[in-house]
Coordinates of C-alpha atoms and ligand atoms in Angstrom, one line a residue:
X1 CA 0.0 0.0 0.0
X2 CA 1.7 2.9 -1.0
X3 CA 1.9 5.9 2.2
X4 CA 1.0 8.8 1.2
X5 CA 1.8 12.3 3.0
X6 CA -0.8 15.5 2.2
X7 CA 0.3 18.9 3.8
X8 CA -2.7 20.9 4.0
X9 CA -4.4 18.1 4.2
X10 CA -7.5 19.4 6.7
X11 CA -8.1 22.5 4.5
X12 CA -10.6 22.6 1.6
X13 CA -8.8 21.2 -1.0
X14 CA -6.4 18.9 0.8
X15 CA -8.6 17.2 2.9
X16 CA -10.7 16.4 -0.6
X17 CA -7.7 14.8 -1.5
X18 CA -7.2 12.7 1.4
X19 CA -10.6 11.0 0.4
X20 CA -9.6 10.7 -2.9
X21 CA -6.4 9.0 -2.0
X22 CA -7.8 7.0 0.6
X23 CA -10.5 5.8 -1.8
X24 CA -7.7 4.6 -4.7
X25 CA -5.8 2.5 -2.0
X26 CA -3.1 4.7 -0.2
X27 CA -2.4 4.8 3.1
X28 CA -2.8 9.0 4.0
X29 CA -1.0 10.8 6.3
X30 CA -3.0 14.5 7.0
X31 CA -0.2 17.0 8.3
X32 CA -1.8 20.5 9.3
X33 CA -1.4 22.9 12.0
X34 CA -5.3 23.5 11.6
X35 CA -4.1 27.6 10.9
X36 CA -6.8 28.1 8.4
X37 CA -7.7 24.1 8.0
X38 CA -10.7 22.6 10.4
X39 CA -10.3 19.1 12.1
X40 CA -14.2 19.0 10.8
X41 CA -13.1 18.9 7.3
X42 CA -11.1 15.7 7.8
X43 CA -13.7 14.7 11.5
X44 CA -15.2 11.1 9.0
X45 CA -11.9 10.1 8.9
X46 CA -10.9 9.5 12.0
X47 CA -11.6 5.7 12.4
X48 CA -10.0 4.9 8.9
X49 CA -7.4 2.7 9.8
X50 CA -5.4 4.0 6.5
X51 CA -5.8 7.8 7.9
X52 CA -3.7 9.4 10.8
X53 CA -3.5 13.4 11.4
X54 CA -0.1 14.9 12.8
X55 CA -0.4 18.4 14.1
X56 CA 2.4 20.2 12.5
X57 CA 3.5 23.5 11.1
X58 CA 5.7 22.7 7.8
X59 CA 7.1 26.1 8.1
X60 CA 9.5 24.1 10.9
X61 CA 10.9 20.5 11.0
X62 CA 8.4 17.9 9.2
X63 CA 8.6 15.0 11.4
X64 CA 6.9 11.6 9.5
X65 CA 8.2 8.0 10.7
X66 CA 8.7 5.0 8.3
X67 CA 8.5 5.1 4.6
X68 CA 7.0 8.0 2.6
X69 CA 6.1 7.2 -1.3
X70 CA 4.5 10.2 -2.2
X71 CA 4.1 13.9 -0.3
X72 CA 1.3 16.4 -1.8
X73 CA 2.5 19.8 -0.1
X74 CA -1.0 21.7 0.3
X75 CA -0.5 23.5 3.3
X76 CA -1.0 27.1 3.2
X77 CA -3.2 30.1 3.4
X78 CA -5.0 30.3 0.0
X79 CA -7.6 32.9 0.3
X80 CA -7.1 36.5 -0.8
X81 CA -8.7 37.5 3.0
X82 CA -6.2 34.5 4.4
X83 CA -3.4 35.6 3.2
X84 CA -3.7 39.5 3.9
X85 CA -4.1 38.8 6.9
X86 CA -1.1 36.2 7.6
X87 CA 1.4 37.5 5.3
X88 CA 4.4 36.4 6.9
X89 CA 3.2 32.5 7.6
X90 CA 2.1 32.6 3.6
X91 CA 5.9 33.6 2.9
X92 CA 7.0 31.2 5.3
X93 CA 5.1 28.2 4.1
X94 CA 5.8 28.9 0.7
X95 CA 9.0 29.3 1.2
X96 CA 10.5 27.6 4.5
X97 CA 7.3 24.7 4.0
X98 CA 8.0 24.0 1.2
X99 CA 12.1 23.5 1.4
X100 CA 10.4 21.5 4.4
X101 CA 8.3 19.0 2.2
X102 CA 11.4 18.8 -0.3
X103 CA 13.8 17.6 2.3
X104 CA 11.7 15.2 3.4
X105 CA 11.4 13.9 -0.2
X106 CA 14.3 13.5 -0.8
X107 CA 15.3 11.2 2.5
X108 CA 12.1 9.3 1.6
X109 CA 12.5 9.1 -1.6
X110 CA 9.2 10.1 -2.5
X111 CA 7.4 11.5 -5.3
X112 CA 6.9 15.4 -4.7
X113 CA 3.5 17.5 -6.0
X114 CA 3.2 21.0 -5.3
X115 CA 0.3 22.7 -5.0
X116 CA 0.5 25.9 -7.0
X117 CA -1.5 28.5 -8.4
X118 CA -3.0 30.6 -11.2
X119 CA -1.6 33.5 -8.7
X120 CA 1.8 32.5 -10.3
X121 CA 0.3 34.6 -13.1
X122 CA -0.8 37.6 -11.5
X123 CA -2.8 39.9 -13.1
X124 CA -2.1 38.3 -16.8
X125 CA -1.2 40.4 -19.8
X126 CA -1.8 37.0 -22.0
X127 CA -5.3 35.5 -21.9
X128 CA -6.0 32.4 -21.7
X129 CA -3.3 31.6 -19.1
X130 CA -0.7 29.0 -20.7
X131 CA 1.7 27.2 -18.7
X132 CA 4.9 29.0 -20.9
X133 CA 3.5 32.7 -19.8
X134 CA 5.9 33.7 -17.3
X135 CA 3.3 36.0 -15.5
X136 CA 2.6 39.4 -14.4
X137 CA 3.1 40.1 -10.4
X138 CA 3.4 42.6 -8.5
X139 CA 5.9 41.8 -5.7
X140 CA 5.7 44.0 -3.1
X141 CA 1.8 44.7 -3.7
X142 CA -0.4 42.6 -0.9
X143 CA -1.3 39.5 -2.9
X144 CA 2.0 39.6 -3.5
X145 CA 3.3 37.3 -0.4
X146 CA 0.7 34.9 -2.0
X147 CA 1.9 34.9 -5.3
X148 CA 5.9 35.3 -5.0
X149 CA 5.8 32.2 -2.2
X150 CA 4.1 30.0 -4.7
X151 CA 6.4 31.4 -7.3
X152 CA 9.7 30.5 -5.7
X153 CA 8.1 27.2 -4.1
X154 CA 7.9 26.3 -7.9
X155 CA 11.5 27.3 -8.2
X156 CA 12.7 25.6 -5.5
X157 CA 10.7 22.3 -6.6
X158 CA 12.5 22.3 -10.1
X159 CA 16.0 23.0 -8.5
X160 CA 15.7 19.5 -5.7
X161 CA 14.3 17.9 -9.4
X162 CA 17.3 19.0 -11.2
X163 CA 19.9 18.9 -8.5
X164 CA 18.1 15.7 -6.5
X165 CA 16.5 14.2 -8.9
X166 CA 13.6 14.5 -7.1
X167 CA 10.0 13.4 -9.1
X168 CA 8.2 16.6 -8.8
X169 CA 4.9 17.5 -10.7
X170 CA 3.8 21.4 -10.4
X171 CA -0.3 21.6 -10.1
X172 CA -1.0 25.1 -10.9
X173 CA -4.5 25.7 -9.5
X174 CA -7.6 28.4 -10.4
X175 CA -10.3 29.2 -8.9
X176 CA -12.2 25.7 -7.0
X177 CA -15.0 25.4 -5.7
X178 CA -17.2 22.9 -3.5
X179 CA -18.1 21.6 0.0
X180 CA -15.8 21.8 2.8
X181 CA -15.1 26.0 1.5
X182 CA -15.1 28.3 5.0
X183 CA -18.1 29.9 4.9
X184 CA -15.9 33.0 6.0
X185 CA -13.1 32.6 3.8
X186 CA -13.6 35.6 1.9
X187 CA -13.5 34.3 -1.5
X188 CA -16.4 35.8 -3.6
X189 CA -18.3 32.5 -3.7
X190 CA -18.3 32.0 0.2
X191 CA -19.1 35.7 0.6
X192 CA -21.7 35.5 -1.7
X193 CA -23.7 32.5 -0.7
X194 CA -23.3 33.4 2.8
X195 CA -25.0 37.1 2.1
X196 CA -27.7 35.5 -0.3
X197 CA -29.0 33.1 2.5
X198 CA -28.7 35.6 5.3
X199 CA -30.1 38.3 2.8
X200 CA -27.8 40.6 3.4
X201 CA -26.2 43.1 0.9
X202 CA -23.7 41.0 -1.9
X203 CA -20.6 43.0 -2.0
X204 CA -19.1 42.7 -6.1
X205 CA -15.8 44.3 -5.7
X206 CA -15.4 47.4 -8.5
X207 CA -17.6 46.9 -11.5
X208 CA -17.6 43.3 -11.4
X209 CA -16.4 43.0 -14.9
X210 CA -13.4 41.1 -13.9
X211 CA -13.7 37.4 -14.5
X212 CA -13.1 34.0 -13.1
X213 CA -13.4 30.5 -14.0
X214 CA -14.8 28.3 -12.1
X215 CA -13.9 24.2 -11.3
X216 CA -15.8 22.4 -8.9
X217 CA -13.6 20.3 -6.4
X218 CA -14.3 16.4 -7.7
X219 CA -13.2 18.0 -11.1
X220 CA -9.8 19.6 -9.9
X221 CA -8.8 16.5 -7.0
X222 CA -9.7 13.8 -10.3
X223 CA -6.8 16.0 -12.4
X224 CA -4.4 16.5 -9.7
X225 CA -4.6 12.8 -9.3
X226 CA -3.7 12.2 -13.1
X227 CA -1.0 14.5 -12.6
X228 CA 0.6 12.5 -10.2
X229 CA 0.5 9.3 -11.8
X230 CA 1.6 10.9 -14.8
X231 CA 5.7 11.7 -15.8
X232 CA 5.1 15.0 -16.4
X233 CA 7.2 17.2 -14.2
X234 CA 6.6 20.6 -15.5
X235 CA 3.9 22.6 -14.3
X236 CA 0.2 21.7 -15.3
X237 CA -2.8 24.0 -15.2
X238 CA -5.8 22.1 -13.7
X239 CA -9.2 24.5 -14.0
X240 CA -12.1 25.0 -15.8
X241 CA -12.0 27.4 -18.3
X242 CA -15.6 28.0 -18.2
X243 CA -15.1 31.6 -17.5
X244 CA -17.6 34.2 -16.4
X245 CA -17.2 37.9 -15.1
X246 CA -18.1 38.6 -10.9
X247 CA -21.2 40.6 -11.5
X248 CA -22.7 37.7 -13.8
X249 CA -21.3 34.8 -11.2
X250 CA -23.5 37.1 -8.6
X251 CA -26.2 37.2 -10.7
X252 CA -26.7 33.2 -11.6
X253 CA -25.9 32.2 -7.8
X254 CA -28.9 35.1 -6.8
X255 CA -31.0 33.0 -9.4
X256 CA -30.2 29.7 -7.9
X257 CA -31.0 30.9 -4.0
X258 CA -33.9 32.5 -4.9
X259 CA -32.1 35.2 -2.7
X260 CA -33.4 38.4 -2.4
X261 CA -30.7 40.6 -1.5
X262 CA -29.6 43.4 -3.7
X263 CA -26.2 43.7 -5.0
X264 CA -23.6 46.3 -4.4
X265 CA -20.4 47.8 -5.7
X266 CA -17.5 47.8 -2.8
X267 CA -13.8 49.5 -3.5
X268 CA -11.7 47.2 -5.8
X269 CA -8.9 45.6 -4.1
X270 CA -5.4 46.5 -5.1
X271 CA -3.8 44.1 -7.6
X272 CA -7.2 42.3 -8.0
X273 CA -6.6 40.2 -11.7
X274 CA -8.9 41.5 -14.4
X275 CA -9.2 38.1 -16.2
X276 CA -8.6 34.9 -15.0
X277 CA -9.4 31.4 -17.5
X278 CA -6.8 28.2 -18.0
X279 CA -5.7 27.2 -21.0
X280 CA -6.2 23.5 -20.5
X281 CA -4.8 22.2 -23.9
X282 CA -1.4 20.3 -21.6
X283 CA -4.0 18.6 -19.4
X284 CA -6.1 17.0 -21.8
X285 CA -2.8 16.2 -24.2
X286 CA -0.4 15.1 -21.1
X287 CA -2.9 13.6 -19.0
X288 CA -6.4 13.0 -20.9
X289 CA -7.8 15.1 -18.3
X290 CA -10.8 17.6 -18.7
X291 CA -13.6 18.8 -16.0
X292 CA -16.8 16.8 -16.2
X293 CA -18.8 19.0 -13.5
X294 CA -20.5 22.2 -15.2
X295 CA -20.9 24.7 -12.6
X296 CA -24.7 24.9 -12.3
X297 CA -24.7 21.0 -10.8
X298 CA -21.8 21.8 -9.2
X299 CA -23.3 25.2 -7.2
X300 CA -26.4 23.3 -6.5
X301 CA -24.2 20.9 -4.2
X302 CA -22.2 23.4 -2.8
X303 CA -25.5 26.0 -2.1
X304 CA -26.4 22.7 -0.2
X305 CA -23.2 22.7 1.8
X306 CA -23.7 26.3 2.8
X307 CA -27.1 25.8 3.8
X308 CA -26.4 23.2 6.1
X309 CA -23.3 25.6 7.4
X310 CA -25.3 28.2 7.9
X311 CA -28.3 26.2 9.3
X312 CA -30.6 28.3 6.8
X313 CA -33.5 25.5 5.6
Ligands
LIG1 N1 -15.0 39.5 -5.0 C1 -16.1 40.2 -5.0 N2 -16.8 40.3 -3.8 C2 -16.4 39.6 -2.7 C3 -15.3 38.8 -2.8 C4 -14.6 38.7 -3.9 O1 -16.5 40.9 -5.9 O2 -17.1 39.7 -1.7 C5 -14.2 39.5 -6.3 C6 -12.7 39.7 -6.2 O3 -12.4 41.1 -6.2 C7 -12.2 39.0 -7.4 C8 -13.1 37.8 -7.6 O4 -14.3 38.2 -6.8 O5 -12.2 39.8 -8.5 C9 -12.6 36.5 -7.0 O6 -12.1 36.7 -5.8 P1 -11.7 35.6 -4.8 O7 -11.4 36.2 -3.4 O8 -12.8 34.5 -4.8 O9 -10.4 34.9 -5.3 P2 -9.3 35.3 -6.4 O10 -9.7 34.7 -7.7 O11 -9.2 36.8 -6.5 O12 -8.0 34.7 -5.9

């Protein structure tokens, strides 16, 4: 059975991935140090005699006993809120974390994925985003301890490939979506459910116009998977490049919650992209991977979770 380690692994995305891991046969190891992650995301897999949880920051010594076959290094902040508000743990864990997850690699022997991120290409002058566009960031603006940590993490993941020989595979991430989001993480999909089914005003930073594309979480956990098992070990965007702007993303979830509330314009945040949509073409060549899930079906489920969250019938 092969072990498997997942940093991150009791935040939204990691803790998808421990299921999915668990469910193709690996034995999962769950490290977090529950900073933005919740013990409830990962609370059904407690009594899984392939799942154990180890309380740990990455940023500082990762300790795992016994053999190690593959490590999927999750762990940090990931929302725009999260990370303005812990700048220096995003730098760290980007950084310090991910050196972290490498070293341990490499005495294991294991097969490294890092969790990047369509923040790599900052607000992008080239559109759709292909995995040779080098970018557009702003260092020293806010997002930019976000971006520049998942920037160098990829750096330092090719250099351990090149100087180690290390397997790595680079998943650069856009925009997910699903159950197990914090209802208060600040994205605009948790902000706006939660302000639809309390009926309060929905915020649309500036005029809206600026877009996003959407990939519900079976879709994006199914590719990174592919990835993987696959020998590619330059990056790979994994999204849906079904890609609508803010204002119309409000619109269609106010139409699914029957909500009443009444949408406003709020102050733009600095750096903010104005377009955001993958090119998938290297998925689907390199690893016959596309999403299935089109965001209406995959809303529905996740208005669902929020319901439940929010204890709103
Ligand atoms: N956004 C918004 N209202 C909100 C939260 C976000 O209009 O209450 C906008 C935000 O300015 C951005 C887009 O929605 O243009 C997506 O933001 P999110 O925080 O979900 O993640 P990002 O894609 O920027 O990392």
């Amino acid at each position: 059975m092969p072990r498997t380690v997942v940093t991150g692994g009791a935040g939204f995305l990691g803790s998808h991935l421990c299921d999915h891991m668990l469910a193709n046969g690996h034995e999962v190891i769950c490290v977090d140090n529950l900073l933005t992650g919740r013990l409830a995301n990962i609370e059904h897999l407690s009594d899984n005699p392939n799942f154990s949880f180890l309380k740990q920051n990455v940023s500082e010594y990762i300790l795992v006993k016994g053999p190690v076959d593959n490590i999927l290094h999750f762990a940090s902040p990931a929302s725009p809120i999260d990370y303005l508000k812990l700048p220096i743990q995003t730098l760290k864990v980007g950084s310090l974390g991910t050196h972290n997850a490498l070293g341990l690699a490499k005495a294991k022997k294991a097969k490294f994925l890092l969790a990047s991120t369509s923040e790599v290409y900052g607000d992008p002058a080239i559109h759709p985003q292909k995995e040779d566009y080098w970018g557009n960031v702003n260092p020293i603006g806010p997002r930019g301890v976000y971006d520049e940590a998942k920037r160098f993490a990829e750096a330092i993941t090719m250099a351990y490939h090149r100087t180690h020989n290390i397997e790595t595979r680079i998943v650069r991430i856009f925009n997910t979506f699903g159950p197990r989001m914090r209802v208060d993480d600040g994205r605009a999909l948790p902000n706006f459910l939660s302000q639809m089914l309390k009926e309060e005003d929905i915020t649309v930073f500036g005029k809206g116009s600026q877009t996003r594309s959407f990939c519900f979480v079976s879709d994006l956990v199914a590719g990174i998977y592919k990835l993987l098992i696959s020998d590619e070990d330059e990056p790979v965007n994994i999204g849906n490049p079904d890609e609508i702007s803010i204002l119309d993303f409000a619109k269609e979830l106010k139409a699914l919650t029957n909500s009443k509330s009444k949408i406003i314009n709020q102050e733009l945040p600095i750096d903010d992209p104005q377009v955001r949509r993958p090119d998938i073409t290297k998925a689907q060549q390199k690893l016959g991977w596309e999403p299935k899930v089109n965001r209406k079906d995959g809303l529905l489920k996740t208005i669902e979770y929020f319901k439940n969250e929010l204890n709103i019938q």
